[in-house]
PDB file of C-alpha atoms in Angstrom:
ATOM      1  CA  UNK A   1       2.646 -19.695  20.377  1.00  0.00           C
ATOM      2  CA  UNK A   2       5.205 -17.831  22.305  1.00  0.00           C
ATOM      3  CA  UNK A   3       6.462 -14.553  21.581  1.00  0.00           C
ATOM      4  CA  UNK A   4       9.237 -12.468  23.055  1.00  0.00           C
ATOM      5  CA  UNK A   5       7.291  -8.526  22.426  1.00  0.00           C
ATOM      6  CA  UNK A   6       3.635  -7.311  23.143  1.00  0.00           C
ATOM      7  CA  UNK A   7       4.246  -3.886  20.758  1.00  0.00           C
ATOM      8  CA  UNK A   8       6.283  -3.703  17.980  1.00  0.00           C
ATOM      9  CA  UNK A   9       7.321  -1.415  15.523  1.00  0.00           C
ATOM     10  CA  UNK A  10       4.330  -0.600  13.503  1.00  0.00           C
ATOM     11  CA  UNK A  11       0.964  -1.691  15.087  1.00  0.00           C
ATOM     12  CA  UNK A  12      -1.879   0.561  15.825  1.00  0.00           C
ATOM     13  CA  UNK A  13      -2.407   1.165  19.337  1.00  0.00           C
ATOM     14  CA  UNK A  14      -4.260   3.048  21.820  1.00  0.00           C
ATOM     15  CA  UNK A  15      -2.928   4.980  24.555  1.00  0.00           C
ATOM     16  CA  UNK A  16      -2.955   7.350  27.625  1.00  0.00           C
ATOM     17  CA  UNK A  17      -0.670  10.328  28.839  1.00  0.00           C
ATOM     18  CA  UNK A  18      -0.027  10.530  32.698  1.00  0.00           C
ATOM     19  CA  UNK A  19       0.106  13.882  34.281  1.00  0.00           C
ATOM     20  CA  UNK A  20       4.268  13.781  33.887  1.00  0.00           C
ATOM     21  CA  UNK A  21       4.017  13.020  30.563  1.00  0.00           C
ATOM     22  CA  UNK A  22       5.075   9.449  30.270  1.00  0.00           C
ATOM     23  CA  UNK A  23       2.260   7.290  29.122  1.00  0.00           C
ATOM     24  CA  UNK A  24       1.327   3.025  28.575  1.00  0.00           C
ATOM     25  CA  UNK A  25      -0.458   1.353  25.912  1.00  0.00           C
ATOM     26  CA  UNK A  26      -4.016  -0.053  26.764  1.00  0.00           C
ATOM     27  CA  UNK A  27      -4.479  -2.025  23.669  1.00  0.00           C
ATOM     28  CA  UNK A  28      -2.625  -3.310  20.556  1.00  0.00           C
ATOM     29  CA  UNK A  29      -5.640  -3.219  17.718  1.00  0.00           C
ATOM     30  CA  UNK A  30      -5.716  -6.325  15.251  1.00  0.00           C
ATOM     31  CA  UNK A  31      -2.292  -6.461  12.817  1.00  0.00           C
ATOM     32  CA  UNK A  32      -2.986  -6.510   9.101  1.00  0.00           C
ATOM     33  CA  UNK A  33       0.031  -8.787   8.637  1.00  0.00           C
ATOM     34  CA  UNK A  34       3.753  -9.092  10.230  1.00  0.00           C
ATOM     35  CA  UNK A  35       6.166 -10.473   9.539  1.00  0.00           C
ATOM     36  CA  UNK A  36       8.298 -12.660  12.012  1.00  0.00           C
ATOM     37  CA  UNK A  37      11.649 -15.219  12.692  1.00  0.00           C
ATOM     38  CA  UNK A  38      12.744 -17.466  15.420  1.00  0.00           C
ATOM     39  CA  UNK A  39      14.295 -15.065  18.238  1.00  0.00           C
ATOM     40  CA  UNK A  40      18.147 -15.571  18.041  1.00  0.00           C
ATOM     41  CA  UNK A  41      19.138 -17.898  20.038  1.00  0.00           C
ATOM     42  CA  UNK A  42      21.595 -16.594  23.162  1.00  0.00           C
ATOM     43  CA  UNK A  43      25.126 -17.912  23.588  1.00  0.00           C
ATOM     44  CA  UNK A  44      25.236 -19.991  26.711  1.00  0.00           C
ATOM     45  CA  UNK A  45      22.190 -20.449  26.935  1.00  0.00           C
ATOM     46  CA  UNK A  46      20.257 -23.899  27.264  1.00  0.00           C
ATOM     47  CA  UNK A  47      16.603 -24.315  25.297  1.00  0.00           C
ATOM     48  CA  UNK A  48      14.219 -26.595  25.470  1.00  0.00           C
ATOM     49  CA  UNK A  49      11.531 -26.731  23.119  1.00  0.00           C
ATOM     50  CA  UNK A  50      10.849 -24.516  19.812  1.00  0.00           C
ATOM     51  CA  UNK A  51      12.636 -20.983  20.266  1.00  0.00           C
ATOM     52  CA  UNK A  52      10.313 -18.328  20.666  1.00  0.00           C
ATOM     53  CA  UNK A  53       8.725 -16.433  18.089  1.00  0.00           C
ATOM     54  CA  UNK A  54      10.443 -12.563  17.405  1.00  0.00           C
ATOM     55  CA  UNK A  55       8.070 -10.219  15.650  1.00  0.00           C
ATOM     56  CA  UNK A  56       9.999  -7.441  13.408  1.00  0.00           C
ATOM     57  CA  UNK A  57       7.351  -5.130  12.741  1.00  0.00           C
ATOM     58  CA  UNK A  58       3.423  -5.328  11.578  1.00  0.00           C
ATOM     59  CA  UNK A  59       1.058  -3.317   9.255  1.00  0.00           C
ATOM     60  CA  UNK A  60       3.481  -3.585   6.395  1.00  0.00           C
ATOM     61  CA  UNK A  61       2.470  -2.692   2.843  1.00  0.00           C
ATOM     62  CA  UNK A  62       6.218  -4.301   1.273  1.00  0.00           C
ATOM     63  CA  UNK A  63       9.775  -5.698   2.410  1.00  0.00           C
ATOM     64  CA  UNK A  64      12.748  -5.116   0.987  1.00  0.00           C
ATOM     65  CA  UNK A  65      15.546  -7.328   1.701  1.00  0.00           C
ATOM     66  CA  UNK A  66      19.235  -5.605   1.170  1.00  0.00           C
ATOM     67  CA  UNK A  67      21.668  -7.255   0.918  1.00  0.00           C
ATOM     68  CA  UNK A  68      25.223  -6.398  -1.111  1.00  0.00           C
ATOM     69  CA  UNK A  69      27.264  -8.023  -3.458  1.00  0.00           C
ATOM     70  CA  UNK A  70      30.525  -7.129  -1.823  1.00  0.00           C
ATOM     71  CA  UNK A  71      31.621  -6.396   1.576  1.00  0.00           C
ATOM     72  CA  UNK A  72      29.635  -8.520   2.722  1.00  0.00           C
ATOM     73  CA  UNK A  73      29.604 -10.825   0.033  1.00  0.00           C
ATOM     74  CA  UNK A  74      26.170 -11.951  -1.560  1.00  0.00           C
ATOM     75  CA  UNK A  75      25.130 -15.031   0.244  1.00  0.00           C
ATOM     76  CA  UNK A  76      21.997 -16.216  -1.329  1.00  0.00           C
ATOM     77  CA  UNK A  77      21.309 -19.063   0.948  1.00  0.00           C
ATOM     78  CA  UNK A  78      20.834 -16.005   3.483  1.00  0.00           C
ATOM     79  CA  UNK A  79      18.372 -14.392   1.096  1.00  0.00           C
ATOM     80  CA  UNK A  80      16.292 -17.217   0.219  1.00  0.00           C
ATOM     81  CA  UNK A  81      15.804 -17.536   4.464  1.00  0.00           C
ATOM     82  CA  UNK A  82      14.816 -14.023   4.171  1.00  0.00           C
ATOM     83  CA  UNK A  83      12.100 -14.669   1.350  1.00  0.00           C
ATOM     84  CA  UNK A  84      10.507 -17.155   2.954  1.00  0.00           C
ATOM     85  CA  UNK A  85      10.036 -15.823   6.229  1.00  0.00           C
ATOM     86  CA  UNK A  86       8.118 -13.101   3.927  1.00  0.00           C
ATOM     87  CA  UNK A  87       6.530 -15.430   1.801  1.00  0.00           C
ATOM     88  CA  UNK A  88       5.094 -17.849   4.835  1.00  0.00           C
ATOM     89  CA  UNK A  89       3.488 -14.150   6.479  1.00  0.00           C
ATOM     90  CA  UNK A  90       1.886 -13.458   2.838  1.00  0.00           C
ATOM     91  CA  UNK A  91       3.661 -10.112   2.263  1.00  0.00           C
ATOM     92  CA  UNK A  92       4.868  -8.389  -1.069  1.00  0.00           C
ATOM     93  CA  UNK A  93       8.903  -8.553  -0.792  1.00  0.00           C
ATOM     94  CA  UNK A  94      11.284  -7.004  -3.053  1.00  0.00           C
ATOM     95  CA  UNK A  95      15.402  -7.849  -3.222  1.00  0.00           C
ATOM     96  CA  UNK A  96      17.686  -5.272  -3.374  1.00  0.00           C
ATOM     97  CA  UNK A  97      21.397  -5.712  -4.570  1.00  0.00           C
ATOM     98  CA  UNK A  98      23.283  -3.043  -3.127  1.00  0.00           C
ATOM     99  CA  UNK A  99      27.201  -1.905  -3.502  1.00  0.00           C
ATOM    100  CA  UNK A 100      27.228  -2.699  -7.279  1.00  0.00           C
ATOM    101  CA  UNK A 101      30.128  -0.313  -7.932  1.00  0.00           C
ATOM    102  CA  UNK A 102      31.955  -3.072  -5.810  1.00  0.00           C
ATOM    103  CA  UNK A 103      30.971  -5.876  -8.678  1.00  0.00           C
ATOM    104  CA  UNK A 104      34.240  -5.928 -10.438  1.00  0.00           C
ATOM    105  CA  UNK A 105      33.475  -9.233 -12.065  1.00  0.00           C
ATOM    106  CA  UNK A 106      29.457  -8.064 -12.866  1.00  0.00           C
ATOM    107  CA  UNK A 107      28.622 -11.070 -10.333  1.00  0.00           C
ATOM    108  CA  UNK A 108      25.236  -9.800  -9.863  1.00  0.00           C
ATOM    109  CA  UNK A 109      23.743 -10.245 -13.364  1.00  0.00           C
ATOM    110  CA  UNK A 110      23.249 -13.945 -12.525  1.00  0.00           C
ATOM    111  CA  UNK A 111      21.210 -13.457  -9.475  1.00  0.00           C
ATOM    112  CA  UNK A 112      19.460 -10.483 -10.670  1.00  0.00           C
ATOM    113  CA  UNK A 113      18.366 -13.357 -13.328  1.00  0.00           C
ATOM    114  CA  UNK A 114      17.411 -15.507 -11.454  1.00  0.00           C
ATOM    115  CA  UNK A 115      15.452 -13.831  -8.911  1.00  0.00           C
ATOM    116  CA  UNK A 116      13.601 -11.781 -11.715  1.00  0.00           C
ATOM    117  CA  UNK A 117      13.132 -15.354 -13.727  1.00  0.00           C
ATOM    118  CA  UNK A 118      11.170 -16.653 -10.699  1.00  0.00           C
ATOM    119  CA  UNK A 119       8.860 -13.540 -10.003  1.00  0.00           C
ATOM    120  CA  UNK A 120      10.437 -10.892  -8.010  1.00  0.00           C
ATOM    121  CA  UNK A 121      10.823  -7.503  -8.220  1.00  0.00           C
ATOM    122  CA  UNK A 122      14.878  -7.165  -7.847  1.00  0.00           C
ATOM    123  CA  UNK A 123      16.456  -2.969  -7.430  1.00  0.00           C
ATOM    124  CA  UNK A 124      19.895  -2.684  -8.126  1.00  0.00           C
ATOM    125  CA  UNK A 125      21.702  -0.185  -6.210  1.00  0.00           C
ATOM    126  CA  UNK A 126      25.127   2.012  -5.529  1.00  0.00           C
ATOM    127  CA  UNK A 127      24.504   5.084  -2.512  1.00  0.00           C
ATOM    128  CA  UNK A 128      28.075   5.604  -4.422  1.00  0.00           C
ATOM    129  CA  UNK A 129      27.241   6.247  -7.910  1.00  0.00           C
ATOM    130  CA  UNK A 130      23.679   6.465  -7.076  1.00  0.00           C
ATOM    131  CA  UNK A 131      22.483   3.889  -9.396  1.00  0.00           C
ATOM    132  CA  UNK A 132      18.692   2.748  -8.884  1.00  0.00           C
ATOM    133  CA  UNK A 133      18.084   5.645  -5.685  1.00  0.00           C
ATOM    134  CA  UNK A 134      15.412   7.252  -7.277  1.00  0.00           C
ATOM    135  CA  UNK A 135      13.830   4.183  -8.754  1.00  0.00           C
ATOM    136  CA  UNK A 136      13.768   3.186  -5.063  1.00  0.00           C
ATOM    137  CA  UNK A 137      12.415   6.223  -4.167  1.00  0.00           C
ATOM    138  CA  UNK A 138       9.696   5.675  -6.370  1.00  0.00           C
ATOM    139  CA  UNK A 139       8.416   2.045  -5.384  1.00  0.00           C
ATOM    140  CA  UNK A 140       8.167   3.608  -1.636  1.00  0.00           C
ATOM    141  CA  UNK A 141       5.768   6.459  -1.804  1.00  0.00           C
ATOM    142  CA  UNK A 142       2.339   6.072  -0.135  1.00  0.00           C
ATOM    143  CA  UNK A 143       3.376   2.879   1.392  1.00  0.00           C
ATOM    144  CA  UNK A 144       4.660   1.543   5.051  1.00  0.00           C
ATOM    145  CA  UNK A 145       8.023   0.038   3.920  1.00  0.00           C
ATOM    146  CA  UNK A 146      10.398  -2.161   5.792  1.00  0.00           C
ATOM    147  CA  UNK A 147      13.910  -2.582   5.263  1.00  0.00           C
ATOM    148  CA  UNK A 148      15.628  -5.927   6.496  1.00  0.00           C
ATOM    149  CA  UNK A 149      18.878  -7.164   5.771  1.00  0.00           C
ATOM    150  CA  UNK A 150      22.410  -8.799   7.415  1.00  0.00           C
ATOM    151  CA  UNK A 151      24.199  -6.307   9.093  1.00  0.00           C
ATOM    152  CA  UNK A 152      26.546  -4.065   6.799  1.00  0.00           C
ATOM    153  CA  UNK A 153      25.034  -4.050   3.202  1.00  0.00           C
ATOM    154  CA  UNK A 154      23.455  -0.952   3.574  1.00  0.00           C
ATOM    155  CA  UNK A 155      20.091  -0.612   4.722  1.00  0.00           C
ATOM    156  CA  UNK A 156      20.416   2.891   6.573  1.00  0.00           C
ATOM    157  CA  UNK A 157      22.742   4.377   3.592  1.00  0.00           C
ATOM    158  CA  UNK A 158      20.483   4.047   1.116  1.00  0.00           C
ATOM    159  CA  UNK A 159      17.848   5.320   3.146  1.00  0.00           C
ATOM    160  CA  UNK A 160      20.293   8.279   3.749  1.00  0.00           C
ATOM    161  CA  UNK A 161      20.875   8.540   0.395  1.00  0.00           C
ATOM    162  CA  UNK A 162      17.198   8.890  -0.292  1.00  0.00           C
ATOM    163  CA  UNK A 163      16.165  11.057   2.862  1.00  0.00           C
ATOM    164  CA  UNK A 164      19.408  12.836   3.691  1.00  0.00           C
ATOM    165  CA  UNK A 165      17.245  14.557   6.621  1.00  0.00           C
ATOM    166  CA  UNK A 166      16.933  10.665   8.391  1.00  0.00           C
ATOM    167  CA  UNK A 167      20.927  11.252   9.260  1.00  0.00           C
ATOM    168  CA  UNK A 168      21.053   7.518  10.193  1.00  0.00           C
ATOM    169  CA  UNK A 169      23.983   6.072  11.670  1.00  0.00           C
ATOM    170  CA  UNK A 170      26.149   3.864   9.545  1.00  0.00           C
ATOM    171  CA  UNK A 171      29.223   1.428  10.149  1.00  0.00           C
ATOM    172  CA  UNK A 172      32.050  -0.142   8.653  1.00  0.00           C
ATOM    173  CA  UNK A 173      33.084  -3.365   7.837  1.00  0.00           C
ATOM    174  CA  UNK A 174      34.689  -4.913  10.309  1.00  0.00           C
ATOM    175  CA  UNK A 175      38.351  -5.942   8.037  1.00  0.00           C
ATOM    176  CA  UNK A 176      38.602  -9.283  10.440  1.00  0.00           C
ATOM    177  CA  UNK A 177      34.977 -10.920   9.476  1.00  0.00           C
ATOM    178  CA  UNK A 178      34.520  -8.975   6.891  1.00  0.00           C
ATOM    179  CA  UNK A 179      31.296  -8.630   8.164  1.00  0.00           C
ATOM    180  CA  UNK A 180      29.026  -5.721   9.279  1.00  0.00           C
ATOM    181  CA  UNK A 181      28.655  -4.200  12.312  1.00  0.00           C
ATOM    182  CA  UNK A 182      26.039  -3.538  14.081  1.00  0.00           C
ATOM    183  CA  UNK A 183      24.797   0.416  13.888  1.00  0.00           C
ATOM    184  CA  UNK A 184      20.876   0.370  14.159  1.00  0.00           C
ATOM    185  CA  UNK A 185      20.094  -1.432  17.427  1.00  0.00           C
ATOM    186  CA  UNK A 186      16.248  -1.307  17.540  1.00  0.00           C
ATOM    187  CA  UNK A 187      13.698  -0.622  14.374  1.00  0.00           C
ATOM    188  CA  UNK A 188      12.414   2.288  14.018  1.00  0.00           C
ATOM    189  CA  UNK A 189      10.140   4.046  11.921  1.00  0.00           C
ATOM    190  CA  UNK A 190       9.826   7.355  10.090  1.00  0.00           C
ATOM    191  CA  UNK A 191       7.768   9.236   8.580  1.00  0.00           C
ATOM    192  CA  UNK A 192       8.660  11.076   5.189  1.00  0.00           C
ATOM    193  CA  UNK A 193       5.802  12.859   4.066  1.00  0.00           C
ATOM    194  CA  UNK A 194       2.844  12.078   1.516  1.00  0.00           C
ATOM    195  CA  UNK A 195       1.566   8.714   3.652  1.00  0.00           C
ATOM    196  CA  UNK A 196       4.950   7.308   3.073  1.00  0.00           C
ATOM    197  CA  UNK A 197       6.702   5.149   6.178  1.00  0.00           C
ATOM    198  CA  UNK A 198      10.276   3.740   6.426  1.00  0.00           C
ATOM    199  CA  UNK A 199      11.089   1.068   8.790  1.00  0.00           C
ATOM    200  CA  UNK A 200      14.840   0.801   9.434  1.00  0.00           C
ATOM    201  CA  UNK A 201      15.917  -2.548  11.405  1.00  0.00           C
ATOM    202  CA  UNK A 202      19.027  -3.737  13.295  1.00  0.00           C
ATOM    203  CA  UNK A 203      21.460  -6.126  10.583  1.00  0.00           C
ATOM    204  CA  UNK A 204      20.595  -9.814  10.725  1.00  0.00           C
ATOM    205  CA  UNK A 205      23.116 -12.374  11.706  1.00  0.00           C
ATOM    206  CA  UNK A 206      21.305 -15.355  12.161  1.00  0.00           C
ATOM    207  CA  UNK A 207      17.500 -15.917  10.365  1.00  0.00           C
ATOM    208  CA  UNK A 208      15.406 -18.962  10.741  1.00  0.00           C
ATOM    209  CA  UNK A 209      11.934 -18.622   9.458  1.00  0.00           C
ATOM    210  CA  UNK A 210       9.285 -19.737  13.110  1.00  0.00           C
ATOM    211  CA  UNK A 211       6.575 -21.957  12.480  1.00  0.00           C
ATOM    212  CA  UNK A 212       7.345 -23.753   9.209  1.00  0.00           C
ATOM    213  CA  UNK A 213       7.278 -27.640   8.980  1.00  0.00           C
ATOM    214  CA  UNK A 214       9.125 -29.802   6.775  1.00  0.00           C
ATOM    215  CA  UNK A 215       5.724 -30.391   4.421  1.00  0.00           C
ATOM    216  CA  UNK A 216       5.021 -26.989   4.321  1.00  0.00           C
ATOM    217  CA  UNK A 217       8.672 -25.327   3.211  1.00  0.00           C
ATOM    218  CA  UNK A 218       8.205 -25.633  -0.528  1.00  0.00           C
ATOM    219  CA  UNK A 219       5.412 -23.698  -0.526  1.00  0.00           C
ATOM    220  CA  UNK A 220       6.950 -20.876   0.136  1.00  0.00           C
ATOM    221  CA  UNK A 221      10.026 -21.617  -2.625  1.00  0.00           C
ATOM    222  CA  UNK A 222       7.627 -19.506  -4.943  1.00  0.00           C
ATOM    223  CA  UNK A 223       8.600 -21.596  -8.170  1.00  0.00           C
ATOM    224  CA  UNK A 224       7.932 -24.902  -6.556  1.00  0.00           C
ATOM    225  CA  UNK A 225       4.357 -23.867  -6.962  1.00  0.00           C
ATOM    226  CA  UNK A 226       4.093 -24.901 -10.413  1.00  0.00           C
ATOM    227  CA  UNK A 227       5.386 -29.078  -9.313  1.00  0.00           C
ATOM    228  CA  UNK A 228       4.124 -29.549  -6.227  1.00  0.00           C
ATOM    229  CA  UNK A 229       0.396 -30.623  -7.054  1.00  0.00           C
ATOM    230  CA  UNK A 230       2.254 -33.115  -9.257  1.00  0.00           C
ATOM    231  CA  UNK A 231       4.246 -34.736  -6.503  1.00  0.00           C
ATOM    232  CA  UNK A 232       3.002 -38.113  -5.799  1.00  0.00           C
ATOM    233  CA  UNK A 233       2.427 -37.730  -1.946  1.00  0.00           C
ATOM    234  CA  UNK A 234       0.827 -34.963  -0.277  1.00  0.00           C
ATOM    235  CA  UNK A 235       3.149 -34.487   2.644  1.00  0.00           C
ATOM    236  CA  UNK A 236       6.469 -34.626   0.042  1.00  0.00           C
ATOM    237  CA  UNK A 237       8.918 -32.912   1.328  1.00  0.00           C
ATOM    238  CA  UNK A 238      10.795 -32.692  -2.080  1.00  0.00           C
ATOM    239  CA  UNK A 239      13.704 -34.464  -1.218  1.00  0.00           C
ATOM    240  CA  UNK A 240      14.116 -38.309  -1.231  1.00  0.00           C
ATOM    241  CA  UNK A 241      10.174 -39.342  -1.892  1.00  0.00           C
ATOM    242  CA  UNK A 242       9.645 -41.093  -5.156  1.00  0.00           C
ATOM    243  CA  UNK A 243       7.550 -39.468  -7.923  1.00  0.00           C
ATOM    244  CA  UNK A 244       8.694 -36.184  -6.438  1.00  0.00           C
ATOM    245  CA  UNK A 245       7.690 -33.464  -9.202  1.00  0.00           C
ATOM    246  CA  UNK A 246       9.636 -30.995  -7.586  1.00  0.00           C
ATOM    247  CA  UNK A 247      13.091 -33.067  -7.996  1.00  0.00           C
ATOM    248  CA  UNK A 248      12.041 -33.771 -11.740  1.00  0.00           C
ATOM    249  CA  UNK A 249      11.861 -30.323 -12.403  1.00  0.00           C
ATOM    250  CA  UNK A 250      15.278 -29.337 -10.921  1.00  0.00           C
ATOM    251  CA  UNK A 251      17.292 -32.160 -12.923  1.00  0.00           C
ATOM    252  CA  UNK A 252      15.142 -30.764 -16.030  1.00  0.00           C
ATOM    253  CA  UNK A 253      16.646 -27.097 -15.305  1.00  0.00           C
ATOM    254  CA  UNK A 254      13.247 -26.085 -14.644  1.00  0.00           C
ATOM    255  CA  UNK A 255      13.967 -24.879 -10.543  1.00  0.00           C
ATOM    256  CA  UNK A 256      17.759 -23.379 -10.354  1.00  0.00           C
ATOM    257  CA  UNK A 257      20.267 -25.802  -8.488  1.00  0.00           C
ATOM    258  CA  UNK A 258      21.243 -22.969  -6.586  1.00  0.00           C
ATOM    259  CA  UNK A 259      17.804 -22.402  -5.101  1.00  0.00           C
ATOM    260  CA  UNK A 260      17.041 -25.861  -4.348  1.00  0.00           C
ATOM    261  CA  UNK A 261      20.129 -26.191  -2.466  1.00  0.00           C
ATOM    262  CA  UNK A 262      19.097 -23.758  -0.544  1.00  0.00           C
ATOM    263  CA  UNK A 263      15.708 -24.935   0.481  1.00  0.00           C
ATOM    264  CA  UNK A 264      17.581 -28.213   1.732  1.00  0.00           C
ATOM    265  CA  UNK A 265      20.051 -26.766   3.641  1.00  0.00           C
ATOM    266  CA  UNK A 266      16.598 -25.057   5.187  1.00  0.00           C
ATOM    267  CA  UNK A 267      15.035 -28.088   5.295  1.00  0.00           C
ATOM    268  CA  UNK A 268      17.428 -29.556   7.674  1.00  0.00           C
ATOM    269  CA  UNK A 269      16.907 -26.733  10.404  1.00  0.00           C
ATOM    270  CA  UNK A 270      13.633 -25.646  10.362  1.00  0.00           C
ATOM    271  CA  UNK A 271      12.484 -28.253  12.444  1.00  0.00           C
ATOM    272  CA  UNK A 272      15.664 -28.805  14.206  1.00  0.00           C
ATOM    273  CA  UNK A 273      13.937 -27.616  18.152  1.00  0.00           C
ATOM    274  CA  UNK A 274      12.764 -30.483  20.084  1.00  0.00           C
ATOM    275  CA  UNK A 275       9.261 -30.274  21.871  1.00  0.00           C
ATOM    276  CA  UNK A 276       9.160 -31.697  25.081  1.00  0.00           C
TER     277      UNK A 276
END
């Protein structure tokens, strides 16, 4: 396994001060958890073999992917690459729905439904009416929490919102792309008071989940779970083997079309790098 940082945001170390002041790391103590992607690949550049593996931060007690109905629009293909990058490093994730005063049309009811149907915990959210800040607030005390997200939907204004003192930088959307911009360019992570962390991270473009195999993907779709001891090979990968439980269950309504759309659209990249 190759990774592209030593430190990261988050881990327990041990360390020295020289005489000036400056001072070096001796030793990174064992991570808890962390939770990782493939690093993003550069343009120009040529790769051979599997990309290397980017750490975003370690030690965490929960996740919280942001992401916004509007401006950007909800993409939920992008969050379901988001959950299971959490899911394969075993860590509690919650989805936030931000910029609901946007939601002309009340879009977000259906995915609020069916990310709640299937287990998580989803927060609904406006920094402009202020809908859902404290209950935020709430689920964050006592805990080291990360926020992770595409760029633009929000992640540093709600955590304004919450912690006006934080005074993080925030952008616009860019009115070509209609896409974020980047404002936070490295995570960082503050403390609030009462044992309670905050992890803020640069906006996402690009997220592939590192070290998944094609076997292994639906196990981390968390309402596969209930099929895939039924499937009638081992190694299934859920999409054209016969006396596949998993495809039963989404013509029977049982797994959302939507969601197993997206977990073939994954399965076709995630083990797209060759090995030579």
């Amino acid at each position: 396994m190759f990774q592209t940082d030593i430190a990261v945001v988050g881990d327990k170390v041990r360390f020295d001060f020289n005489d000036d002041g400056t001072g070096f790391i001796y030793e990174i103590l064992p991570r808890e958890n962390y939770l990782s992607r493939k690093a993003p690949r550069i343009r120009g550049a040529s790769y051979r073999g599997e990309r290397l593996e980017q750490i975003v931060a370690a030690n965490l007690d929960q996740v919280f992917i942001v992401t916004s109905i509007s401006e950007p629009e909800f993409n939920n293909r992008t969050v379901d690459r988001f959950l299971v990058a959490c899911e394969s490093s075993k860590l509690n994730v919650n989805i936030v729905i931000n910029k609901i005063d946007l939601d002309e049309n009340d879009s977000h009811k259906k995915w609020y439904q069916l990310y709640s149907s299937i287990g998580y915990n989803v927060l609904l959210t406006s920094t402009k009416t202020e809908l859902g800040i404290n209950n935020l607030k709430s689920i964050l005390h006592n805990k080291k929490n990360l926020f992770w997200g595409q760029s633009g939907v929000g992640k540093s204004s709600i955590l304004n919102k919450i912690y006006p003192h934080l005074n993080l930088k925030v952008g616009e959307i860019s009115n070509y792309t209609s896409k974020g911009t980047h404002t936070t360019v490295t995570s960082s992570m503050f403390f609030v008071g009462d044992n309670t962390y905050l992890i803020d991270t640069p906006g996402v473009r690009e997220i592939d989940p590192y070290g998944i195999k094609k076997e292994d993907l639906g196990h981390y779709f968390v309402e596969f779970s209930e099929f895939i001891n039924e499937c009638k090979f081992n190694t299934c990968t859920h999409k054209h083997e016969p006396g596949c439980a998993v495809v039963k269950a989404v013509k029977q309504g049982k797994i959302s079309e939507e969601r197993y759309d997206s977990y073939l659209r994954m399965l076709e990249t995630v083990e797209e790098d060759i090995n030579f």
